[in-house]
Short mmCIF file of C-alpha atoms in Angstrom, two decimals:
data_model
loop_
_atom_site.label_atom_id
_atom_site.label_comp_id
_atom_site.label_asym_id
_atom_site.label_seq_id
_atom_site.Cartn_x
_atom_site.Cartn_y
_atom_site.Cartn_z
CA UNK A 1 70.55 92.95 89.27
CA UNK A 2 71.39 96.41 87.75
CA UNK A 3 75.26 95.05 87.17
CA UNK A 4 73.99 91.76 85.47
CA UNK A 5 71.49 94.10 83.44
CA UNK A 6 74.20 96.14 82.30
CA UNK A 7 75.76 93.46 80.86
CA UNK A 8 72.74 92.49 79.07
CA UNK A 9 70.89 88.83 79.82
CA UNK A 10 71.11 86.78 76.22
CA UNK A 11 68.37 87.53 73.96
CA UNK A 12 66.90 84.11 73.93
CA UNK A 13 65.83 84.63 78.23
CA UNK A 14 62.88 87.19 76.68
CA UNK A 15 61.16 83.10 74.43
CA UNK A 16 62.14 81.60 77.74
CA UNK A 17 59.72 84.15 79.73
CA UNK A 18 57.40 83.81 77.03
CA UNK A 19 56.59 80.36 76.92
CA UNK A 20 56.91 80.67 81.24
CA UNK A 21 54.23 82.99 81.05
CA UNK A 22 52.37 81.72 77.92
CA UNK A 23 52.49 84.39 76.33
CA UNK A 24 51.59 85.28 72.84
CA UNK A 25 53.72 87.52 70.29
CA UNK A 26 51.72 90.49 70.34
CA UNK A 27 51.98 90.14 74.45
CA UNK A 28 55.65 89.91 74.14
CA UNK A 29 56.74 92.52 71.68
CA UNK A 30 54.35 94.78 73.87
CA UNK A 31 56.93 94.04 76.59
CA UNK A 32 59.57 94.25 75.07
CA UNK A 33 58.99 97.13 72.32
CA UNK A 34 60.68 94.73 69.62
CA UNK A 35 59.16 92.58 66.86
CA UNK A 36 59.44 88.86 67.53
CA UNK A 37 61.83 88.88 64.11
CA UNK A 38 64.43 91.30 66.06
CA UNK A 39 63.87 89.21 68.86
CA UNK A 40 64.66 86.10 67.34
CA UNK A 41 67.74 87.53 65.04
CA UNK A 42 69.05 89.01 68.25
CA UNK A 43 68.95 85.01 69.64
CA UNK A 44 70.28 83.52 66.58
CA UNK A 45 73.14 86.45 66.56
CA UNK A 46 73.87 85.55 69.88
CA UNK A 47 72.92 89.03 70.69
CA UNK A 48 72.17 90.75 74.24
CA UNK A 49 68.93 92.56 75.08
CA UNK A 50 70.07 96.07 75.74
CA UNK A 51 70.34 96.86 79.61
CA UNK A 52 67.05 98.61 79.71
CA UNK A 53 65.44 95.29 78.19
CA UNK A 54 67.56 93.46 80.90
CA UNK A 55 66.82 94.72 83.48
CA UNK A 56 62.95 93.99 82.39
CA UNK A 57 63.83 90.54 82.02
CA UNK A 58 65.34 89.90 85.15
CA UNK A 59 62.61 91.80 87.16
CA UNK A 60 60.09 89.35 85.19
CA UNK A 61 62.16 86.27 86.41
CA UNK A 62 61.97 87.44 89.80
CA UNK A 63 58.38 87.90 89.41
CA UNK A 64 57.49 84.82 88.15
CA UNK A 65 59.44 83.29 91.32
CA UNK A 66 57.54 85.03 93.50
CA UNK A 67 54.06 84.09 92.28
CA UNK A 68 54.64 80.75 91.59
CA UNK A 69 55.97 80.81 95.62
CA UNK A 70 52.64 83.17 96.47
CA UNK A 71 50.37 80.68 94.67
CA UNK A 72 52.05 77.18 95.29
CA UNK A 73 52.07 76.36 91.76
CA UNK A 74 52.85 78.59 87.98
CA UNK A 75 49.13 77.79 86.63
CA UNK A 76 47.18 79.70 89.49
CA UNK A 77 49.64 81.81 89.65
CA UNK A 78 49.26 82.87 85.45
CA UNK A 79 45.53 82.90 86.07
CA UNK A 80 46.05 85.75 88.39
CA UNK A 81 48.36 87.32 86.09
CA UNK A 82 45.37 87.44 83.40
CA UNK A 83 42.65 88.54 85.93
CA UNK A 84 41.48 92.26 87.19
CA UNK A 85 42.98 92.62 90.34
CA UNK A 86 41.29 94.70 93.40
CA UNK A 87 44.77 95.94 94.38
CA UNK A 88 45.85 96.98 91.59
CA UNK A 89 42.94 99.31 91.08
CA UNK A 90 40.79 96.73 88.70
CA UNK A 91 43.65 96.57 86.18
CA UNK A 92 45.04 93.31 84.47
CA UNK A 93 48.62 92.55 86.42
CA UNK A 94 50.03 90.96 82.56
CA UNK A 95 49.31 94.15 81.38
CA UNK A 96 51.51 96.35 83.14
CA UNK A 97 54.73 93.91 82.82
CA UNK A 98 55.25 96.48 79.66
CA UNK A 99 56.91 98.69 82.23
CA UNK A 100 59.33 98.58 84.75
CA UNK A 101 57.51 100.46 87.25
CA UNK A 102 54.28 98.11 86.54
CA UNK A 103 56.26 95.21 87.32
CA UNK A 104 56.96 96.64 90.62
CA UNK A 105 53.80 97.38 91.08
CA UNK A 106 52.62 93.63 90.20
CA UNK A 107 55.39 92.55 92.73
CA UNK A 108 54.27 95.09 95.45
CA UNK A 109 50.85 93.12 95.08
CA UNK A 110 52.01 89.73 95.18
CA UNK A 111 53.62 90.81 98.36
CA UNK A 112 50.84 92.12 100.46
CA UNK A 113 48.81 88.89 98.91
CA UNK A 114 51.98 86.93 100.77
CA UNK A 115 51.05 88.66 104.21
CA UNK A 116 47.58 88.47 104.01
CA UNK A 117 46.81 91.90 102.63
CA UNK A 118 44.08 91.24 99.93
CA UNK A 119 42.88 95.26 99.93
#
């Protein structure tokens, strides 16, 4: 992942996990600290996201893999995106996708949810 990041994924994978995850501009700038204007000049430039972006992305993808395996389907799984969740100490799991380490943490959850381990 870190090689492929490095490389930079093509701008237009950040509308693709957009409209995966429904989001809405203001949800994906937040995520990606760009406008939806750079984002969409850096797609019709043919432009890479910059590693750090990148590597965002592709822990997102993997993410979105995982739930959608966790949950059996990508709706239940986006309505426990947008949902306080006990393990995650009350907080909103689509709200800490703005960082790497909250994705990790969102992925550590979806995990223990996996095996059975709702705490």
């Amino acid at each position: 992942m870190v090689l492929e990041a490095r490389k930079g994924v093509p701008a237009t994978t950040a509308f693709e996990v957009a409209e995966a995850f429904q989001l809405q501009a203001n949800e994906l700038e937040a995520i990606y600290e760009l406008s939806t204007k750079t984002l969409r000049n850096y797609s019709q430039e043919k432009k890479p996201l910059s590693p750090a972006s990148s590597e965002k992305t592709l822990k997102i993808i993997a993410l979105y893999n995982l739930g959608v395996e966790v949950f059996g389907e990508a709706a239940a799984f986006l309505r426990w995106l947008d949902k306080p969740a006990h393990g995650l100490d009350g907080e909103v799991p689509l709200k800490l996708l703005e960082t790497t380490g909250g994705i990790d943490l969102v992925t550590e959850e979806l995990q223990r949810i996996a095996h059975g381990d709702l705490s």
